[in-house]
Coordinates of C-alpha atoms (C1' of nucleotides) in Angstrom, one line a residue:
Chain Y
X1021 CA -2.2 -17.6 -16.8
X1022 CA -4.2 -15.9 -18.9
X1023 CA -4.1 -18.2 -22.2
X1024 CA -6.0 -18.2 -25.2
X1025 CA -8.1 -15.1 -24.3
X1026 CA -11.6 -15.0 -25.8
X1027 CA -12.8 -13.2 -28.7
X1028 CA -14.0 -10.6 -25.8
X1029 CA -10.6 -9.7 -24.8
X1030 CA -10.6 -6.2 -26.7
X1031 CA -8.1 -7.0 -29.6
X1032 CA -4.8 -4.9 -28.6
X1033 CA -4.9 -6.8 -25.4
X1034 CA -5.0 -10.0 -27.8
X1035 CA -1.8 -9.1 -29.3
X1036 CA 0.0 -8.0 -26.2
X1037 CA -0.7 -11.5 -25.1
X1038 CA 0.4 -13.3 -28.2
X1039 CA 3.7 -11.2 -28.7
X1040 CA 4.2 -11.5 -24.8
X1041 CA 3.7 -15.1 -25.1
X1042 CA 6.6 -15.6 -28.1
X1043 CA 8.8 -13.6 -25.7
X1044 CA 8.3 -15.5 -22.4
X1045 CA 8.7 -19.2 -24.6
X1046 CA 11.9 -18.0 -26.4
X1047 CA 10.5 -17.3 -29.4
X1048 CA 11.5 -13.8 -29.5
X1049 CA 14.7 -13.5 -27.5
X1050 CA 16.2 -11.0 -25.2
X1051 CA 17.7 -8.4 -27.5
X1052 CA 16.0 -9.7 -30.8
X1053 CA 13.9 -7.3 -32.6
X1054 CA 10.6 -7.5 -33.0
X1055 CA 9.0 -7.2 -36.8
X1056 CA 8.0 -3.7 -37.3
X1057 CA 5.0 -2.4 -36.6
X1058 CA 3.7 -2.1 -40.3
X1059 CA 4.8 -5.8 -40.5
X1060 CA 2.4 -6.7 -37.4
X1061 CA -0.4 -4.6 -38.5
X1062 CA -0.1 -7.1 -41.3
X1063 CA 0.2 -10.1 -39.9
X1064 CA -2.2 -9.4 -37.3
X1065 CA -4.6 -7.7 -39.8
X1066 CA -5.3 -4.6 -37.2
X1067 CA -4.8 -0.5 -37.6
X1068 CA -1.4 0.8 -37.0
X1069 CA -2.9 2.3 -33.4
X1070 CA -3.8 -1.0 -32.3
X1071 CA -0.6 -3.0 -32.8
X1072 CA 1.4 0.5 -31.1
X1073 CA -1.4 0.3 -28.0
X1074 CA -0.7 -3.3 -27.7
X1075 CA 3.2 -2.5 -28.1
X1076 CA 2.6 0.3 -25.4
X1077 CA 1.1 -2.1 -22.9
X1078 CA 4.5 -4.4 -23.6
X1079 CA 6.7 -1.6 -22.9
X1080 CA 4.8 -0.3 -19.6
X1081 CA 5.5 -3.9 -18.6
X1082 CA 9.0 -3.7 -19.2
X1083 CA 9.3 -6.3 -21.8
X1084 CA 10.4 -4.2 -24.7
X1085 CA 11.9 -1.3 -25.6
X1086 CA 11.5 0.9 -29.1
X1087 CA 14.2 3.1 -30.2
X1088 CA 13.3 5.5 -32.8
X1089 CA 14.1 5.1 -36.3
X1090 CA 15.5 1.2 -35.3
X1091 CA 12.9 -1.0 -34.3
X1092 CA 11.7 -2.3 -31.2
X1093 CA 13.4 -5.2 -28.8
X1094 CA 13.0 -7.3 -26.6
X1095 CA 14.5 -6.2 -23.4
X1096 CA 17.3 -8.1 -21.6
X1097 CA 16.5 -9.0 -18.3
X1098 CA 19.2 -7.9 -16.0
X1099 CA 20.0 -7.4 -12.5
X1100 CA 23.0 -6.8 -11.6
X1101 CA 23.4 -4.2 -8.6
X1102 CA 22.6 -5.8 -5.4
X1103 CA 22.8 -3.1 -2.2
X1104 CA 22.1 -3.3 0.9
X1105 CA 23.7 -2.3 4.2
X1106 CA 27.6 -3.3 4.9
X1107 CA 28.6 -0.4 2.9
X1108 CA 30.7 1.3 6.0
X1109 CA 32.4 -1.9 6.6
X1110 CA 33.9 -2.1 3.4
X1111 CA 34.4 1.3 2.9
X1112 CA 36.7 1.3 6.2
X1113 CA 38.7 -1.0 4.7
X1114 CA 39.1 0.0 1.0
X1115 CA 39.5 3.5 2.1
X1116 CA 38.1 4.9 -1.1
X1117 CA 34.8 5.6 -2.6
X1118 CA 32.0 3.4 -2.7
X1119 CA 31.3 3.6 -6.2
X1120 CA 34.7 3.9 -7.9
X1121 CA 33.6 2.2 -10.9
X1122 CA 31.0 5.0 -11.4
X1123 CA 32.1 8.1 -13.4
X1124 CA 31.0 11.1 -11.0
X1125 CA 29.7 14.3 -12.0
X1126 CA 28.8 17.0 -9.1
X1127 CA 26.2 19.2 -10.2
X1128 CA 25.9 21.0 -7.4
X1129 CA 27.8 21.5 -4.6
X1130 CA 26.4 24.7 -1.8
X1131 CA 23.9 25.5 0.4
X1132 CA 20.5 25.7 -0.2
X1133 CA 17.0 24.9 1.3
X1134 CA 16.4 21.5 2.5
X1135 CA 13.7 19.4 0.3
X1136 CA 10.6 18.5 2.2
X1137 CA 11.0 14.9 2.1
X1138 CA 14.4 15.4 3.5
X1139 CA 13.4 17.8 6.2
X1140 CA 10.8 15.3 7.6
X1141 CA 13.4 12.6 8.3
X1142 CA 16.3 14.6 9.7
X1143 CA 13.2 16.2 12.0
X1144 CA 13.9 20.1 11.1
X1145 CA 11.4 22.4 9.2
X1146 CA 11.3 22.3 5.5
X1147 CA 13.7 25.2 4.0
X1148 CA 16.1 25.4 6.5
X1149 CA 19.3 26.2 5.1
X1150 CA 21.7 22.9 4.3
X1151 CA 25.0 21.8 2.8
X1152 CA 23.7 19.9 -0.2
X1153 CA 25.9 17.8 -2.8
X1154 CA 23.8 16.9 -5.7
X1155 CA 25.3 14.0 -8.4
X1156 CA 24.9 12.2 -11.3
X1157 CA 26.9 8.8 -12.0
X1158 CA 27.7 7.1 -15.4
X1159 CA 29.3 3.9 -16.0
X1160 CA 32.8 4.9 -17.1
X1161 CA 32.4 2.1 -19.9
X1162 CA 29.4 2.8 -21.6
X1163 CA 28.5 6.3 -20.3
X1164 CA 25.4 4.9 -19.0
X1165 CA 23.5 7.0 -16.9
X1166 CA 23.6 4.7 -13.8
X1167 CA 21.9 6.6 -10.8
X1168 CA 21.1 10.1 -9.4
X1169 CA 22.7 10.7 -5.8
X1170 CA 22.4 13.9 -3.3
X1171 CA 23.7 14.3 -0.3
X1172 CA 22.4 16.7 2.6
X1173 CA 24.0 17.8 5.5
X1174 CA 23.4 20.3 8.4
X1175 CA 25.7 23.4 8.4
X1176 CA 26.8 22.3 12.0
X1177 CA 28.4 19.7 10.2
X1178 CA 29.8 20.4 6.8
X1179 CA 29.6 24.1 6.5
X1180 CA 32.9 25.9 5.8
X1181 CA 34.2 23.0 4.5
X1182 CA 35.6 21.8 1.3
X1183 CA 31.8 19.6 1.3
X1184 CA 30.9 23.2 0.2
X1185 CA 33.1 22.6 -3.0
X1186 CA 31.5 21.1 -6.3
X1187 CA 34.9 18.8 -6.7
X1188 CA 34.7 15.1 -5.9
X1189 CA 35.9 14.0 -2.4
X1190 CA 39.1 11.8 -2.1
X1191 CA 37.1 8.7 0.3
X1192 CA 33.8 7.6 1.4
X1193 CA 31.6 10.9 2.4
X1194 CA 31.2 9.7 5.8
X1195 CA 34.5 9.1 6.1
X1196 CA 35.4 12.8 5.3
X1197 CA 32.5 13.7 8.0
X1198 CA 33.8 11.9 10.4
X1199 CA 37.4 13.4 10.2
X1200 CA 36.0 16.9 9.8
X1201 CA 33.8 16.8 12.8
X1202 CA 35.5 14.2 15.3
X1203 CA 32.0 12.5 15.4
X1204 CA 31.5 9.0 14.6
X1205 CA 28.9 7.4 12.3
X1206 CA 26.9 5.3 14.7
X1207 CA 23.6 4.0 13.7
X1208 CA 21.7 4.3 10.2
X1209 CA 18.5 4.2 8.6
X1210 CA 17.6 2.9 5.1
X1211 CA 13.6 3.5 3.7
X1212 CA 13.2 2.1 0.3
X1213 CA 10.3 2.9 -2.1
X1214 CA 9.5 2.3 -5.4
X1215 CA 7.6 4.5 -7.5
X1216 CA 7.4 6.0 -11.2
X1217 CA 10.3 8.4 -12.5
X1218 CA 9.5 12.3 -12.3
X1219 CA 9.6 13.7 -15.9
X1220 CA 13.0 14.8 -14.6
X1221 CA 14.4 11.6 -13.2
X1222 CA 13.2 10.1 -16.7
X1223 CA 15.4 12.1 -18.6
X1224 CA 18.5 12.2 -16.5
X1225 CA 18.2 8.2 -16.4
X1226 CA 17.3 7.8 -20.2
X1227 CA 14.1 5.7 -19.0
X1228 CA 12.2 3.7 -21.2
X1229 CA 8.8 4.9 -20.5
X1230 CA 6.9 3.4 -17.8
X1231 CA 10.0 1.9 -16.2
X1232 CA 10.2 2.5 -12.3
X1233 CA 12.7 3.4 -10.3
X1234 CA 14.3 2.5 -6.9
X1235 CA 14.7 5.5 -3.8
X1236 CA 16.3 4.8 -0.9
X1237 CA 17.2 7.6 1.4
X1238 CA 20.0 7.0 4.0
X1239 CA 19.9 8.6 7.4
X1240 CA 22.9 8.3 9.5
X1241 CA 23.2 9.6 13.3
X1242 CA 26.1 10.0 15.7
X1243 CA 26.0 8.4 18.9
X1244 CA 23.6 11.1 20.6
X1245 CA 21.3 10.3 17.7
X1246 CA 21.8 13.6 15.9
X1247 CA 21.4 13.3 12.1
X1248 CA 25.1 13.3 10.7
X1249 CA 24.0 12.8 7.0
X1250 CA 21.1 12.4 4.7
X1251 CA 22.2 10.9 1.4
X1252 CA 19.1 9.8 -1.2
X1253 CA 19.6 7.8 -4.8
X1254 CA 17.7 7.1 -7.3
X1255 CA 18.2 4.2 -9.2
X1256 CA 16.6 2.6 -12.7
X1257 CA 14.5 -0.3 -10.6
X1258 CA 15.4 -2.7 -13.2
X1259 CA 19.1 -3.0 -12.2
X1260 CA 18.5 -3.0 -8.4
X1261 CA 18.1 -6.1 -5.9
X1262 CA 18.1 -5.1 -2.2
X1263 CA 19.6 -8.1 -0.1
X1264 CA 19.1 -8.3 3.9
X1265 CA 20.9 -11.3 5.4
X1266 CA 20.2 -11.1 9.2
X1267 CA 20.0 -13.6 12.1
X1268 CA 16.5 -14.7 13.3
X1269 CA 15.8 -13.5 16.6
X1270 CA 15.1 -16.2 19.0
X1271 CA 13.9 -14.1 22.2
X1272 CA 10.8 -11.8 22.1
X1273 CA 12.0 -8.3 21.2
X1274 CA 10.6 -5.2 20.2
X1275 CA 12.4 -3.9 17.2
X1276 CA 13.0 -0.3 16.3
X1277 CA 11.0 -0.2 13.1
X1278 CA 7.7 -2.1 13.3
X1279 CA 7.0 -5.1 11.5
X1280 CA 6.1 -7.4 9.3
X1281 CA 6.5 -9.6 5.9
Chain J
X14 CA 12.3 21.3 -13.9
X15 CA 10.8 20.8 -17.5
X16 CA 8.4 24.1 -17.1
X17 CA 7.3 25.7 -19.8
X18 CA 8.0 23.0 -22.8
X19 CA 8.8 25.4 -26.3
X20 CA 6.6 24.9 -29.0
X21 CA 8.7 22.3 -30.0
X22 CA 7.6 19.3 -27.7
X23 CA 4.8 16.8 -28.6
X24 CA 1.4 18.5 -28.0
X25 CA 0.6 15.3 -25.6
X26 CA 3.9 16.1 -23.8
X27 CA 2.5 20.1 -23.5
X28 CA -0.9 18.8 -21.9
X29 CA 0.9 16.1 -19.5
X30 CA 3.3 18.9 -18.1
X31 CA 0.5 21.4 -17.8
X32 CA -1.8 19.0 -15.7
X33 CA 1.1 17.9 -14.2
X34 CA 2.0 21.3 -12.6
X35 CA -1.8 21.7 -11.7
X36 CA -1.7 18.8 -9.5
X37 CA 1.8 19.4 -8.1
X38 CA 0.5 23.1 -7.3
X39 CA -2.7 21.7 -5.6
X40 CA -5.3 23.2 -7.8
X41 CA -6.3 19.6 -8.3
X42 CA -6.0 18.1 -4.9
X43 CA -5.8 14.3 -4.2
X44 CA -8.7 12.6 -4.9
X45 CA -10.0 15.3 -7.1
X46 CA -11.7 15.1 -10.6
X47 CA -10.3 15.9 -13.5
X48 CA -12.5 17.6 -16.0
X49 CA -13.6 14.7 -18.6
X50 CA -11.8 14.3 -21.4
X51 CA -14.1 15.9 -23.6
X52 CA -13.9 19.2 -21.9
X53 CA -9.8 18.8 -22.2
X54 CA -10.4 18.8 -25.6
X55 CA -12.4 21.8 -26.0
X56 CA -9.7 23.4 -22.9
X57 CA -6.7 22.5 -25.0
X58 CA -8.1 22.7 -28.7
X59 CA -6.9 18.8 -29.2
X60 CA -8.4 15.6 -30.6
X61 CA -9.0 13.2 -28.3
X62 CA -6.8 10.6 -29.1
X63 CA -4.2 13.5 -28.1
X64 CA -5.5 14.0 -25.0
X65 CA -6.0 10.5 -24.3
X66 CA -2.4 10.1 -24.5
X67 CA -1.7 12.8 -22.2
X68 CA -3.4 10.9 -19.4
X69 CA -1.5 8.0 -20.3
X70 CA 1.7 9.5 -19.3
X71 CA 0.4 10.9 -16.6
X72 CA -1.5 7.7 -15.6
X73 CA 2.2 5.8 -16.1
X74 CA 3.6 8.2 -13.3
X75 CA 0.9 7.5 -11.1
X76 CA -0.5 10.7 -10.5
X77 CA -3.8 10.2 -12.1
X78 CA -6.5 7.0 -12.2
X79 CA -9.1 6.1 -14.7
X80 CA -11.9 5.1 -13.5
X81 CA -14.4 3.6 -16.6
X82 CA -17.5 5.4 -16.8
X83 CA -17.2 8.0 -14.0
X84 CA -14.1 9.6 -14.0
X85 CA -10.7 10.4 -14.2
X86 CA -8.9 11.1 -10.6
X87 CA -6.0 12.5 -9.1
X88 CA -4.4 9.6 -6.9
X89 CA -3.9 10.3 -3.6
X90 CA -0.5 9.4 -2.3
X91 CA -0.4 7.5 0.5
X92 CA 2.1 4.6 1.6
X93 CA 0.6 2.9 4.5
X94 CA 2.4 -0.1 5.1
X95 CA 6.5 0.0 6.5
X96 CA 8.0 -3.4 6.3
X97 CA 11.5 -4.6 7.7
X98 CA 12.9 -7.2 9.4
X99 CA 12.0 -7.3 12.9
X100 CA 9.2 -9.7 12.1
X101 CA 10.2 -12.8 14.0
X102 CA 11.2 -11.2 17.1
X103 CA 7.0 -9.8 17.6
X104 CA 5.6 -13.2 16.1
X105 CA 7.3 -14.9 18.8
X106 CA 5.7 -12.1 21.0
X107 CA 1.8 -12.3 20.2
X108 CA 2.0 -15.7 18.9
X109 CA -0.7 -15.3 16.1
X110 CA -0.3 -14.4 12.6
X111 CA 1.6 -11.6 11.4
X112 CA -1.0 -10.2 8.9
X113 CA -3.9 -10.8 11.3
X114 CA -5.9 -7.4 10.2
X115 CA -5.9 -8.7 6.5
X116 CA -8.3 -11.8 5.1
X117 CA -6.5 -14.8 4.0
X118 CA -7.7 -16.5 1.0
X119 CA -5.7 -19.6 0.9
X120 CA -5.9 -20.3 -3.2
X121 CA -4.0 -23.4 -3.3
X122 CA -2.1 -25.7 -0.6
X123 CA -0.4 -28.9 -1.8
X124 CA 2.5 -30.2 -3.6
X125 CA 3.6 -28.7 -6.9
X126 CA 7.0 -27.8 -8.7
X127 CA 9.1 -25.0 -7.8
X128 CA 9.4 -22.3 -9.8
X129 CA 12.8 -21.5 -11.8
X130 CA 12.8 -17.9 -9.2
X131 CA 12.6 -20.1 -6.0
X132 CA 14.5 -23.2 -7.2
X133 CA 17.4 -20.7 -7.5
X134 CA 17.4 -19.3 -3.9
X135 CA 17.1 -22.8 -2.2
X136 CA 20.0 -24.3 -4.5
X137 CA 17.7 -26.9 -5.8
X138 CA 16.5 -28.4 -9.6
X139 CA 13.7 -26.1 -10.9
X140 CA 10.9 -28.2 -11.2
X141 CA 11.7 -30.4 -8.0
X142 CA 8.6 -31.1 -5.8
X143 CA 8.0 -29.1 -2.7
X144 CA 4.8 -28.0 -0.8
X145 CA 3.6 -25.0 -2.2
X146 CA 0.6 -22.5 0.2
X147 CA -0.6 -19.6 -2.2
X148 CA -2.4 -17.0 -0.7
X149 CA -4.1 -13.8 -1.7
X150 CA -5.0 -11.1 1.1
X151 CA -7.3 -8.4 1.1
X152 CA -8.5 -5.7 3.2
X153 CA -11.0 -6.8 6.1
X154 CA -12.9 -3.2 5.6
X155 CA -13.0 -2.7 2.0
X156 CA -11.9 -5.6 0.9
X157 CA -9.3 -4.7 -1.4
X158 CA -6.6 -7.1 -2.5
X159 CA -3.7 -6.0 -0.4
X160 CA -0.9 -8.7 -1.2
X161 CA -0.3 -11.7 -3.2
X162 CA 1.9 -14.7 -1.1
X163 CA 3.2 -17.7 -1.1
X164 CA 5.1 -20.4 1.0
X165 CA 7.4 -22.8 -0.8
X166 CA 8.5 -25.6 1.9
X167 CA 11.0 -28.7 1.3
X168 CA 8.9 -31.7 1.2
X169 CA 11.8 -32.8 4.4
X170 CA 9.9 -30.2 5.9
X171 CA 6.4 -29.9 5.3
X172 CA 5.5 -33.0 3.4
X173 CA 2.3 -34.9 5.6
X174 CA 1.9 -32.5 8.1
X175 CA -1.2 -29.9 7.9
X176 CA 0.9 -27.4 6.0
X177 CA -0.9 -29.1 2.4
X178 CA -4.4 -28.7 3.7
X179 CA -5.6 -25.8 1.8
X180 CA -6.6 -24.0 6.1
X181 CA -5.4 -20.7 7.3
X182 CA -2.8 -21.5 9.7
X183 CA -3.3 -20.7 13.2
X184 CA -0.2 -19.0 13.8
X185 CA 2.7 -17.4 11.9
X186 CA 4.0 -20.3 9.5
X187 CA 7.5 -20.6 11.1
X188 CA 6.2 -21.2 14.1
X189 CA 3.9 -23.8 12.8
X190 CA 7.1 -25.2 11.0
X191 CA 9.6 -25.0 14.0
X192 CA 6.5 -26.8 16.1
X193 CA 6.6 -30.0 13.4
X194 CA 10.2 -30.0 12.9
X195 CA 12.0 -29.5 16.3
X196 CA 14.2 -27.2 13.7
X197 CA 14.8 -23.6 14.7
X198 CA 14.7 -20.6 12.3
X199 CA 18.3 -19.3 12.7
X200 CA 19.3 -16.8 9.7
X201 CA 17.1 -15.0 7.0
X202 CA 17.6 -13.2 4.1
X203 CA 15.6 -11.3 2.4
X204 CA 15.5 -10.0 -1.7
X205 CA 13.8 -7.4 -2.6
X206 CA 13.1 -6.2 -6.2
X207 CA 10.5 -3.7 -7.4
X208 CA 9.3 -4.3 -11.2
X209 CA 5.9 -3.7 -13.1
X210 CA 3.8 -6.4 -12.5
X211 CA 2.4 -9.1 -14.8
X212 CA -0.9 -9.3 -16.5
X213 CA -2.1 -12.3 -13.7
X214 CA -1.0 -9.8 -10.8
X215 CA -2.2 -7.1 -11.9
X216 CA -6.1 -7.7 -12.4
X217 CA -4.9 -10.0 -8.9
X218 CA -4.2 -6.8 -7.1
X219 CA -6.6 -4.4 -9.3
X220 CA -3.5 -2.5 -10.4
X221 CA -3.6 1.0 -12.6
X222 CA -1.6 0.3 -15.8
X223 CA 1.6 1.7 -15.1
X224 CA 1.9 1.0 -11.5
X225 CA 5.0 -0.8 -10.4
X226 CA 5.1 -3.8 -7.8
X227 CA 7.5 -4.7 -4.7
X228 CA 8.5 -8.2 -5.0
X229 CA 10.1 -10.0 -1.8
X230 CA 11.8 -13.2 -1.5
X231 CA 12.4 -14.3 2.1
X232 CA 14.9 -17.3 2.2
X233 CA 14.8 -18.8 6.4
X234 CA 17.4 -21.0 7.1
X235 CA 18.2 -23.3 10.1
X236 CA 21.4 -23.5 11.9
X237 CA 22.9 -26.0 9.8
X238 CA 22.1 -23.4 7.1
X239 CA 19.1 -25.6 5.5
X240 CA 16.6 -24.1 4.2
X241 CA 14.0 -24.7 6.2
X242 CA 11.1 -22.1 4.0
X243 CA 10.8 -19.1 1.4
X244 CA 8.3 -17.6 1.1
X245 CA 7.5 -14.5 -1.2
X246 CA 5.5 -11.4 -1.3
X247 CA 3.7 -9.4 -4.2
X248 CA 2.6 -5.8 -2.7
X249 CA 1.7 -3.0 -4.7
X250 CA 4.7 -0.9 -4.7
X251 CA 3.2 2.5 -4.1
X252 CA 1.6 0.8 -0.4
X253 CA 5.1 0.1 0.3
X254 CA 7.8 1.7 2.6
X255 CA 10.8 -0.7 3.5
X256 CA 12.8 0.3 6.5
X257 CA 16.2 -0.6 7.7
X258 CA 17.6 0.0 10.9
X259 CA 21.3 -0.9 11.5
X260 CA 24.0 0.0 13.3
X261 CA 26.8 1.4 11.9
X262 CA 29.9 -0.9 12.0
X263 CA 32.8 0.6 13.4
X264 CA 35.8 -2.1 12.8
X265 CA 36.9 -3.2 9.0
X266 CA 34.2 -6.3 8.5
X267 CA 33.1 -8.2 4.9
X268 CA 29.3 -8.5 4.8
X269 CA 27.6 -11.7 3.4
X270 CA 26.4 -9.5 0.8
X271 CA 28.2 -7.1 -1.1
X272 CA 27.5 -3.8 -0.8
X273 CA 27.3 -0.6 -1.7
X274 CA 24.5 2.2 -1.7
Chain B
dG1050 C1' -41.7 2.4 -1.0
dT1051 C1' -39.2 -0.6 -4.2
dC1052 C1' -37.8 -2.1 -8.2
dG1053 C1' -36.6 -1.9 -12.9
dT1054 C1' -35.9 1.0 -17.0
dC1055 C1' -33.9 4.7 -19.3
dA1056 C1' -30.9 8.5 -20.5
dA1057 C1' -26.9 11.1 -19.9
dG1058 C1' -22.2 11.4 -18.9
dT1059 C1' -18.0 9.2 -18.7
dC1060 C1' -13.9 6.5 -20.3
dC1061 C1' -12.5 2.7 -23.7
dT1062 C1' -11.8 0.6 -28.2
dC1063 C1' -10.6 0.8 -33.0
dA1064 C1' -10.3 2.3 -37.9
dT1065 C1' -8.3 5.4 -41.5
dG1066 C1' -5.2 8.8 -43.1
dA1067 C1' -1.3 11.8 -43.2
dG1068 C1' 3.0 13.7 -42.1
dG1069 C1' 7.3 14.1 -39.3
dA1070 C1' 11.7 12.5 -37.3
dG1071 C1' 15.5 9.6 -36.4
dT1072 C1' 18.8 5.8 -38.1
dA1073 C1' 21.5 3.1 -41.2
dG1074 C1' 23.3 1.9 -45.6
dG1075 C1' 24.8 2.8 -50.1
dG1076 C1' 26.1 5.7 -53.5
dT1077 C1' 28.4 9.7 -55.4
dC1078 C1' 31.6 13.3 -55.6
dG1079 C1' 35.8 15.4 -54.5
Chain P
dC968 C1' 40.0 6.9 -49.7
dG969 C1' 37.0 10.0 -47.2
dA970 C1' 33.2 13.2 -46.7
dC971 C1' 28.7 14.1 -48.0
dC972 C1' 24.0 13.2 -49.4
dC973 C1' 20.2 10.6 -50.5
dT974 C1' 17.0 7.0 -49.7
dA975 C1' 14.6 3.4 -47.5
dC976 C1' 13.0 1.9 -43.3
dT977 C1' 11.8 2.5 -38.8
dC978 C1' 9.0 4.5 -34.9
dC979 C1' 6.4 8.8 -33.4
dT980 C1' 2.8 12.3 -33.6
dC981 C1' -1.9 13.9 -34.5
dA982 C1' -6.5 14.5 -36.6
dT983 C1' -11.2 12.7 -37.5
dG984 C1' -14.9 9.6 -36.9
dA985 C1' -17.7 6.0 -34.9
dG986 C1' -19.3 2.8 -31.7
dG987 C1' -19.2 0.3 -27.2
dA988 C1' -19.2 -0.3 -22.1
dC989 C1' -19.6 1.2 -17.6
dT990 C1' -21.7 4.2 -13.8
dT991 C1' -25.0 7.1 -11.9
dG992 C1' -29.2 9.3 -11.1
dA993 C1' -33.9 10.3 -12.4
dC994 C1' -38.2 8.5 -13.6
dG995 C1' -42.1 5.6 -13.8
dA996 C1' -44.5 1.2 -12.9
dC997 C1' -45.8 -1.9 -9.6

DNA sequence: GTCGTCAAGTCCTCATGAGGAGTAGGGTCG
DNA sequence: CGACCCTACTCCTCATGAGGACTTGACGAC
C-alpha cells in the first residue's frame, strides 16, 4: 500500500490518500459526509482547487459522491444484482417478465437502422432495416434509474407484429418470439465489457462522474443457428456481479469461444 | 445525443462535447494528437484551467490519454483479449500454462492471511492462513503490465509442496494441484465485477485516471465440493471482452445462481 | 561518431480571487 | 396552519498567474 507518501507526492495526491485512508479504516463511514470543502482547505492548509482535485481523484475512484448544494459522502458499497445465464429457465417457469420488479418505460418501439455494433454480431451489414425495442427501467420504489435495455430483431422475425408496438409485452421477449414465429430459442451468446458511460448513458443513469458501466449484449439463435434476437443492457457497473457456475471439463475439448483466465 | 449544448452548459462541458464529436467524426483519428493545450486555449478563447478540465472529462471516458511532456492522444480502442470458461478443457490439451505468451513475475509465494474478499468465497475466517502465489504479467514484446493475479490455496492443499517456492509453475496451476493432491477439479464458478481500480493497481497496470478494471474471482471446487483453489484476476477493463456460450435450456430448470439479464 | 548539454515544447501542480447555483432551514406573512 | 421568502451553507464554474517536470531534438565538445 502506498502509506505515508513522501513530501514528493504532489500534495492533492497527499490528501486523496489521507481522506481515502479515514474511509477504508472506518473513520469516515459509508454514507457519512465528509467536512466541506472550505473546512478541508482549512484543516489541510491547501487552495480550494487542491482539496476539489484531491476530492475529484476520490470520486473517479468511486469512493465518494458530491451532491450539489449538500455535501459530499462517502459512497456505500453495494452490489446487489448478480446475472448471469439461467435467465430462460426461469423465465419458462414463472411465465412473466424477467424484470418485474423494474418499472418499464419503452421509448421506442419501430423499425430503424441496425447500430454497428449490433450489425457485426448478428453478421448483416450496418443499416439494414430492424425491429428495434429501445427501454429504460426504474426501480418502482425509488424511481432509480436502474439500467438501459434495447432489443433488436430481424424483420423476418418480428415485423408486423405487435413487437412493432411501443407497449410493454405480457411475458419474457423470447417467449413472445417463440410463439410468433414457431422457432425455438436454442443456443446463446453473452460478451460482457466494461467501459466508461457515453455523455448520454451518464445522464439517463444519473452517474456520478467517472463511474463505469457494465454492457452485455445477448445473441440468441434458433436451432439452424440463425440470429433470433439481439438484446444489449447497460448497467451502472457498481450494482452488477456476473456469476458463472459450470462443471470442469475433465476430457480435452475444444470449446466454442477460446480461452483463458 | 447532447449536440449542440445552449449557451447555458458549463464552458468545459462545451469544449468536451465539441472534441468529443471531432473524435467520434474521425477528424482526430486514433492515435492522433491533439493540439496542446495552449493552442485550445487560444482555439476556444478559455483559461487553461478550463480547458484542463475539458480533457479531464474526456480523459474519464477514455477517449483521450495524457501523456506528460509530449502530448495529449486520442486512445485507440482496441479489446484484444476474449475470456470465458473453456479454460480447463485446452489446459488439459497443451499441458503448459494458460498465459504462456505473457511474462510471469512471481511477486510473492508463501503463506499469508486471506483477504476479507476471498475468505468470503471459500466459507472460511478472514485472516485464516492459506498459501498465497501473487503474480504480475506483462507483455513479452513491449513489456507492458497486462494482468495482476493471484492464487489463494488451502494450506490442506498446498501447504509443503512447491506451490510456496516463489518459481513459475511449470504448467497450469490446477494441474500442478490435481498432480499433488490425487483431488480432481470438478465444478467452477467464476465472479466477475468491473470497478475503477485502486491507487496500488493502478500505477501496477500503468492505468489512465479514469480507466475502469475487470475483476475475476475464480472459485474451483472438487467433487466433494471442497474448495480445492481461487484464484483472481485484475485486467484492465478496456483489454477485456468476456464471452459466454450456452445453450439455451428448453425444460423449466432453477440455476445455481439467480438470474436474470 | 558518441556523448552530454541545452532549449523548446508539452503537460502537471498549485495559489488566489470571484461569482453562480442548488439545498435546507427558519422565519414571516396571510 | 400553510405558503412563501430569505439566508446560510454547500458544491460548482472560471479567470489569472506562476513555477515545475518530463520528453524530444538540436547542438557542440570530446
Amino acid at each position: 500500500m502506498t502509506e505515508g507518501l513522501g513530501a514528493r507526492a504532489p500534495k492533492y495526491h497527499r490528501v486523496a490518500d489521507a481522506l481515502r485512508r479515514e474511509i477504508r479504516d472506518g473513520e469516515l463511514a459509508p454514507g457519512q459526509r465528509l467536512p466541506a470543502e472550505t473546512t478541508l482547505v482549512e484543516r489541510f492548509r491547501m487552495s480550494l482547487p487542491t482539496i476539489r482535485q484531491a476530492l475529484g481523484v476520490l470520486r473517479a475512484e468511486g469512493l465518494i459522491e458530491s451532491r450539489h448544494g449538500i455535501g459530499t459522502f462517502v459512497k456505500e458499497q453495494r452490489r446487489l444484482q448478480r446475472r448471469s445465464r439461467g435467465r430462460y429457465g426461469s423465465a419458462r417457469d414463472h411465465q412473466k417478465l424477467l424484470t418485474h420488479h423494474l418499472r418499464h418505460d419503452i421509448v421506442f418501439a419501430g423499425r430503424g437502422p441496425v447500430p454497428s455494433h449490433i450489425a457485426e454480431v448478428m453478421g448483416i451489414d450496418p443499416g439494414t432495416e430492424v425491429v428495434i425495442r429501445r427501454r429504460h427501467l426504474f426501480d418502482k420504489d425509488t424511481n432509480q434509474p436502474e439500467e438501459i435495455g434495447a432489443s433488436y430483431l430481424p424483420v423476418e422475425v418480428a415485423g408486423g407484429t405487435f413487437l412493432e408496438e411501443p407497449t410493454v409485452v405480457p411475458k419474457a421477449l423470447f417467449l413472445c418470439v417463440e410463439d410468433l414465429t414457431g422457432r425455438h430459442y436454442t443456443r446463446a451468446r453473452d460478451q460482457w465489457i466494461a467501459r466508461m458511460p457515453t455523455a448520454d448513458e451518464s445522464s439517463i443513469l444519473e452517474l456520478p462522474t467517472g463511474a463505469p458501466v457494465m454492457h452485455v449484449v445477448h445473441v440468441a439463435r434458433d436451432e439452424d443457428g440463425d440470429v433470433l434476437e439481439v438484446s444489449e443492457s447497460i448497467w451502472p457497473a457498481d450494482r452488477v456481479i456476473v456469476i458463472d457456475d459450470y462443471p470442469v471439463e475433465q476430457e480435452a475439448e475444444q470449446p466454442a469461444a477460446a480461452s483463458e483466465v
